[in-house]
Coordinates of C-alpha atoms in Angstrom, one line a residue:
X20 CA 3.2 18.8 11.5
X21 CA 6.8 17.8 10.3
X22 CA 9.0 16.3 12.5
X23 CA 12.4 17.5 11.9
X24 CA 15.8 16.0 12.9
X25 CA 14.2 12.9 12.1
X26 CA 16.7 10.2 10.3
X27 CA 16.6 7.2 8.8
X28 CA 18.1 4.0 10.1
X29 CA 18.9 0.9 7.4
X30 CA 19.7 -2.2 9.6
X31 CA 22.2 -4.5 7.8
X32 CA 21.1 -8.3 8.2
X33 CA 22.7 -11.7 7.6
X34 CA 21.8 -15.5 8.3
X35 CA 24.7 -17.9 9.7
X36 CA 24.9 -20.6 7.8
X37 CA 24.4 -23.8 9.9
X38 CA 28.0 -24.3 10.3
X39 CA 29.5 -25.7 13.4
X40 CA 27.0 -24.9 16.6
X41 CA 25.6 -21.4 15.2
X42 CA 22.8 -23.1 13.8
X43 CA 20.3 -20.3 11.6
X44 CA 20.3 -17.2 13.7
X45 CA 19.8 -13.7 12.8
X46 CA 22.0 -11.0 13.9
X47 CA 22.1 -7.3 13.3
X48 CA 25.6 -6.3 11.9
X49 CA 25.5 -2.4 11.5
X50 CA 23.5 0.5 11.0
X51 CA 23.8 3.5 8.5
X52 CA 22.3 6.9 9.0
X53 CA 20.7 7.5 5.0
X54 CA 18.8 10.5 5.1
X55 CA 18.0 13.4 8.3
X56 CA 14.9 15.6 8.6
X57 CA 12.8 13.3 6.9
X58 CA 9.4 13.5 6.9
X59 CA 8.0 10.4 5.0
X60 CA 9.7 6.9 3.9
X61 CA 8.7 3.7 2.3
X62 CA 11.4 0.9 1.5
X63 CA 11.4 -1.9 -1.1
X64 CA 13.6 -4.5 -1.7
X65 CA 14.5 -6.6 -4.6
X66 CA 16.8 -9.5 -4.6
X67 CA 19.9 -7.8 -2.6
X68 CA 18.8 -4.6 -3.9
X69 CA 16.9 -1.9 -1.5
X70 CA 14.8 0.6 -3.0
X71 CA 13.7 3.4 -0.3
X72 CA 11.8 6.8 -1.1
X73 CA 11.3 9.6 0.9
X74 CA 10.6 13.5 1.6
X75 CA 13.2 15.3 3.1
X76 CA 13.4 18.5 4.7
X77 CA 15.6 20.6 2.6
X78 CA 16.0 24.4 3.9
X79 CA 12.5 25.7 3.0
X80 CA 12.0 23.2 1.1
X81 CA 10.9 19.6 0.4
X82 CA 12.3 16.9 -1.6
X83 CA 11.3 13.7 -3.1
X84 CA 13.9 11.4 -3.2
X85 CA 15.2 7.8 -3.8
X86 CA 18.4 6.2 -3.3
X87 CA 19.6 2.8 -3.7
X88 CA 21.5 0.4 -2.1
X89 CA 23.2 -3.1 -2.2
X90 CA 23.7 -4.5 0.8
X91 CA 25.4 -1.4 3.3
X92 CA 26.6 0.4 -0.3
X93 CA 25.0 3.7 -1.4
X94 CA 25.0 3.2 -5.1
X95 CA 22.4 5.9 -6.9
X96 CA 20.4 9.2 -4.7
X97 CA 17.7 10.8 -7.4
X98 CA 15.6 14.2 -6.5
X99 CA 11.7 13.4 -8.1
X100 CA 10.7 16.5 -8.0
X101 CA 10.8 19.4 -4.9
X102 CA 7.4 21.1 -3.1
X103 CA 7.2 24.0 -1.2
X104 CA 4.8 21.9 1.5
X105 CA 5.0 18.8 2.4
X106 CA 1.2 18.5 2.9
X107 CA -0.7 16.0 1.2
X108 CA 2.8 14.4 -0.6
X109 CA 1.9 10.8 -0.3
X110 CA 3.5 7.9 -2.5
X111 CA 4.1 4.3 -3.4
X112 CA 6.6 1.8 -5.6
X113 CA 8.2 -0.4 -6.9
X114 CA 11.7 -1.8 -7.8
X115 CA 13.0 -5.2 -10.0
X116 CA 16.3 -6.0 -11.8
X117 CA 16.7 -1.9 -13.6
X118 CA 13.6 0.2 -13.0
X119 CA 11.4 1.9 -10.6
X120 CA 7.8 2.3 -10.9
X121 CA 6.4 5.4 -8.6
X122 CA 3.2 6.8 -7.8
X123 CA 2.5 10.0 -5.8
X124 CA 0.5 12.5 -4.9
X125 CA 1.6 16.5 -5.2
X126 CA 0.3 19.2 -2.9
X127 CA -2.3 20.6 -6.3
X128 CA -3.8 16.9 -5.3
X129 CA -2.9 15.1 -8.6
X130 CA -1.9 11.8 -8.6
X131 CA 1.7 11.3 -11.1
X132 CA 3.5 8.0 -12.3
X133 CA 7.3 8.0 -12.7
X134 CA 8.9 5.5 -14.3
X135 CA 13.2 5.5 -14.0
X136 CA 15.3 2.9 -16.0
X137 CA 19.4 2.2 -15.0
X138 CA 18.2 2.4 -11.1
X139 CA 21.7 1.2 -9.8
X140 CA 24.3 3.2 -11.9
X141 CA 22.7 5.9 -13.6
X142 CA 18.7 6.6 -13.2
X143 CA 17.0 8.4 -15.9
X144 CA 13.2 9.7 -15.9
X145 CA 11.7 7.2 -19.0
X146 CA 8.0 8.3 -18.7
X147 CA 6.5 10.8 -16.4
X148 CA 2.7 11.1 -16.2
X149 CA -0.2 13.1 -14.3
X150 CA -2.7 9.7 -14.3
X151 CA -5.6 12.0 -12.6
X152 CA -7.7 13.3 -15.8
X153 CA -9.8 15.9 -14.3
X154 CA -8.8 19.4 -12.9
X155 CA -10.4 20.6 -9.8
X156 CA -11.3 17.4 -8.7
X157 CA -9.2 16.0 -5.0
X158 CA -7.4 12.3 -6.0
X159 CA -5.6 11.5 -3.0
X160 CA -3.8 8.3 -1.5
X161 CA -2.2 6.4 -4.4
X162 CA -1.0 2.8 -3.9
X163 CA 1.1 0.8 -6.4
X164 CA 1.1 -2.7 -7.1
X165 CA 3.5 -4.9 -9.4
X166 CA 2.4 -8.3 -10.7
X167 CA 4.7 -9.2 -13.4
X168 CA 4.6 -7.1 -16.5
X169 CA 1.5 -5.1 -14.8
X170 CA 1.5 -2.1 -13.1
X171 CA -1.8 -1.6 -11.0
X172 CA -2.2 1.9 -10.0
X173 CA -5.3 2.5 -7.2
X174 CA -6.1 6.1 -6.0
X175 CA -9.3 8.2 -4.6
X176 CA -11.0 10.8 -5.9
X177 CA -13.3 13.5 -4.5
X178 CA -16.2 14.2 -6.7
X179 CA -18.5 15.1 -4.3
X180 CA -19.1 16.7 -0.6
X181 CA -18.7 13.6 1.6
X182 CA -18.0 11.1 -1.5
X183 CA -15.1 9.4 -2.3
X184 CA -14.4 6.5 -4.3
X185 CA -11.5 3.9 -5.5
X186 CA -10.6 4.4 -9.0
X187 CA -8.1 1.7 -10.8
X188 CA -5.6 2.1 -13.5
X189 CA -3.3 -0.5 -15.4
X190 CA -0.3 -0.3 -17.5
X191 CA 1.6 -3.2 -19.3
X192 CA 5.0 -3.0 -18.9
X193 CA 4.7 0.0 -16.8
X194 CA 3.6 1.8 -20.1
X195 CA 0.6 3.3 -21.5
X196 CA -2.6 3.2 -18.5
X197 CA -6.1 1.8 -19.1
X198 CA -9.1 4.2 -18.5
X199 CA -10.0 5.2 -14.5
X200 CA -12.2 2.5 -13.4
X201 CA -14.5 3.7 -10.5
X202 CA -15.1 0.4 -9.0
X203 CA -17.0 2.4 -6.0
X204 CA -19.8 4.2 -7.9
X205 CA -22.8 3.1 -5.5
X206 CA -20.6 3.5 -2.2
X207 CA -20.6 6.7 -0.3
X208 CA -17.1 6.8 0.9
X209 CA -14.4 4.0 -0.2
X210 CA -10.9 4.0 1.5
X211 CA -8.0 1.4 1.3
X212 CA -7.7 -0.8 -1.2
X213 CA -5.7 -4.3 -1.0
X214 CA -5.0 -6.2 -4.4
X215 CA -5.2 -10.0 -5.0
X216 CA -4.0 -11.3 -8.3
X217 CA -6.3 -14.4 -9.3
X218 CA -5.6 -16.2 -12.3
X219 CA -8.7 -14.8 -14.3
X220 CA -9.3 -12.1 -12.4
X221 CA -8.7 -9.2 -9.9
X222 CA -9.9 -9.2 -6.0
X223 CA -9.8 -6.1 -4.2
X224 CA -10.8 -5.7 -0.9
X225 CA -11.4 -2.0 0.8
X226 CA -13.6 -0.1 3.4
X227 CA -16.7 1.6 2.4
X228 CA -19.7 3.2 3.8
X229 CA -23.0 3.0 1.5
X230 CA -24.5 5.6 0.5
X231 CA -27.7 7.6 1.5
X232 CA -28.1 5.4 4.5
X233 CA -30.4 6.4 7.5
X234 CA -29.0 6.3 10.7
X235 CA -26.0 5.2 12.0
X236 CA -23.1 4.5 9.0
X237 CA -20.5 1.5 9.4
X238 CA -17.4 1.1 7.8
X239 CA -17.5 -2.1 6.4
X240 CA -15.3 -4.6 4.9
X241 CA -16.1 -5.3 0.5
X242 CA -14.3 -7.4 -1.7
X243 CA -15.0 -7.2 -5.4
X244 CA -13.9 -8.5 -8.3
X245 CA -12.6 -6.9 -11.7
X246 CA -11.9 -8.0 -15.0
X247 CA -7.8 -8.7 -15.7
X248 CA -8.3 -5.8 -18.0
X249 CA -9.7 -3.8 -15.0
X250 CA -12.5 -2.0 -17.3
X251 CA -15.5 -3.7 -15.6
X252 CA -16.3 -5.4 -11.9
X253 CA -17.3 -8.9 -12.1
X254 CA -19.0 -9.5 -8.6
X255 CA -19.4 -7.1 -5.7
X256 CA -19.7 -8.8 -2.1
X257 CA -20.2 -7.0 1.3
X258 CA -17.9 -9.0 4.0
X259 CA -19.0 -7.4 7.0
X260 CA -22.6 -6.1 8.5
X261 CA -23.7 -4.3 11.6
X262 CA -20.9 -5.2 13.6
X263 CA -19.4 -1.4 13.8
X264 CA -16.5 -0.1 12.3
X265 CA -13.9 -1.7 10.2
X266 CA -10.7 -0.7 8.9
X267 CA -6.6 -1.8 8.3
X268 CA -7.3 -4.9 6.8
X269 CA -4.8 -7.0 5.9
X270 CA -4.7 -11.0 4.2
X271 CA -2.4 -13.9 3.9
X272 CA -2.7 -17.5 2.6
X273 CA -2.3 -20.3 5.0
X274 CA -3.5 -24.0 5.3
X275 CA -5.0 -23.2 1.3
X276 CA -7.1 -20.4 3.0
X277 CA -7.2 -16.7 2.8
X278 CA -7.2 -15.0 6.1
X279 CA -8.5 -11.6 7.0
X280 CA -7.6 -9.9 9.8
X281 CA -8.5 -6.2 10.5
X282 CA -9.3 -3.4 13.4
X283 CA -12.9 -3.3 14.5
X284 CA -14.5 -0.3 16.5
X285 CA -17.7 -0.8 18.4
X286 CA -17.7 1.1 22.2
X287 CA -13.6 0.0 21.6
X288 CA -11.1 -1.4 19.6
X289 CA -10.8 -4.8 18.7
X290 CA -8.9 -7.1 16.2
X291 CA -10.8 -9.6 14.1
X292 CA -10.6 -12.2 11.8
X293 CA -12.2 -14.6 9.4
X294 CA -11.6 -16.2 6.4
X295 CA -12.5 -16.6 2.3
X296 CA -12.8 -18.5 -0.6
X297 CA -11.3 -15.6 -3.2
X298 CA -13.0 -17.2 -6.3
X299 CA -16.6 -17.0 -4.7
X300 CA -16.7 -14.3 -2.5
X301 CA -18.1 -16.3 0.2
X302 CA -16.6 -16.2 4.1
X303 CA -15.1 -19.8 5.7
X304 CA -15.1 -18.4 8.8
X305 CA -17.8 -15.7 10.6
X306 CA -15.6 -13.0 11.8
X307 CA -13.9 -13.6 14.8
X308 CA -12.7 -11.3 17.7
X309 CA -9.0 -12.6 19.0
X310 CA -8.6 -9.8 21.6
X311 CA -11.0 -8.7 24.9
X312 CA -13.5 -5.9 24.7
X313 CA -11.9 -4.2 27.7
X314 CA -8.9 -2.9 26.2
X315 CA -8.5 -0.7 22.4
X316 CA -6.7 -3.2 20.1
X317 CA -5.3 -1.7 17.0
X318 CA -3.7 -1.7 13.9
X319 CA -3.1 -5.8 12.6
X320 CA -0.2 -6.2 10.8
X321 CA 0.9 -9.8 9.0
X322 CA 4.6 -10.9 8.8
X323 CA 5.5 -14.1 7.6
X324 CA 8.8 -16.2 8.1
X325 CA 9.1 -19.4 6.3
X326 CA 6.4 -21.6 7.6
X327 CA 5.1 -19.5 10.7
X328 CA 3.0 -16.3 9.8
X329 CA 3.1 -13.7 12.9
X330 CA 0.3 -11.2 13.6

């Protein structure tokens, strides 16, 4: 269902400089209407640079767009590409110092990489790619990740009735893509994936059912690790058993630990936690509930400002 009318906001921010008795405060300065009957929208930043993408509403219509900004200042506004739907348009990037590195799903349920150099004076399309090989198959849900001159490109795909797996793609420089790894083979139904860069290696974390289980199927929490190269998986460990279902699960590094929090449903919602050791795959901590089961908890998200890291 598309909500129309629907605009987006970009809040201006700036930190007083511990001058006089102002001490470090945040303040909102202004606001700035950017885009109206908007349907979708992600936004990235880079330095003072903000990246945002999204699908507008555009008579009968429906356009993929992305504008920059620096600071309150409208600098470039590019159309991707235009749909007649906006059903199953979903999408992902990134931005640095010139380019932006996008990832999204059309309604024929392809998955496509754009690439677009000069970002804040004139954008121009450098590489354009469908990255799903196979016609008539469903790939869905791409997410992009940027770790220095790699480009880490994760998606689904549909194979089979009730089966749905992870696949992986890299690039170099944001160039040429190593083979689909399926890095899900012998799960039933993968969803999700999170990316942790190691130094000789790759951890993902996701959701998965197994496959061709009898009775009662959990979501669960798995964390495996791939090759740099991401053309094989190194180790495959299962974080979570019998406990219900588990989903949104987000980490962050604190006290030389890395944290896991996620949703949990089992009669109701819940918010857990526990910890790893990313280099062995083993938990720290058994998981954890920090909220009652009387109410439906939902939906952890991690923020983190300077020292303090908020859930």
């Amino acid at each position: 269902m598309i909500k129309t009318r629907l605009k987006i906001f970009i809040f201006f921010l700036f930190f007083i400089t511990p001058i006089a008795n102002w001490g470090n405060n945040l303040f909102f300065i202004q606001e700035k209407v950017l885009a109206k009957d908007i349907v979708s929208m992600k936004v990235k930043e880079f330095n003072q640079y903000v990246g945002v993408v999204f699908l507008e509403k555009s008579g009968k219509n429906f356009s993929l767009k992305f504008q920059t900004y620096l600071e309150k200042e409208l600098l470039t506004e590019i159309e991707i590409e235009k749909f007649q739907t906006p059903t199953n348009i979903n999408f992902d990037f990134s931005i640095d110092a010139n380019t932006l590195y996008l990832v999204y799903q059309n309604p024929n349920n392809q998955i496509l990489y754009q690439r677009l150099e000069s970002i804040y004076s004139k954008p121009l399309v450098s590489r354009k790619d469908i990255i799903s090989q196979e016609d008539g198959m469903v790939y869905s849900a791409p997410s992009l990740y940027r770790m220095g001159k790699k480009i880490y490109i994760f998606f689904h795909k549909e194979s089979d009735k009730n089966k749905l797996d992870i696949q992986l793609r890299i690039a170099e420089n944001g160039s040429d893509f190593t083979q689909p790894l399926n890095f899900t083979e012998n799960l039933g139904y993968a969803i999700y994936p999170k990316l942790v860069v190691l130094r000789d290696r790759l951890g993902v974390f996701f959701q998965a059912r197994e496959q061709d289980t009898q009775g009662k199927i959990y979501f669960d929490i798995f964390y495996h690790q791939i090759n740099l190269e991401g053309t094989r998986v190194l180790e495959k460990h299962k974080l979570t058993q019998n406990m219900g279902d588990n989903y949104s699960v987000q980490g962050f590094f604190m006290d030389n630990k890395y944290f896991l929090t996620w949703e949990n449903r089992l009669n109701s919602w819940r918010i857990f936690y526990s910890a790893i050791d990313l280099n062995s795959g083993k938990m720290l901590l058994s998981p954890k509930s920090l909220t009652s089961s009387f109410y439906n908890y939902r939906k952890p998200n991690i923020v983190k400002m300077g020292d303090l890291t908020y859930l």
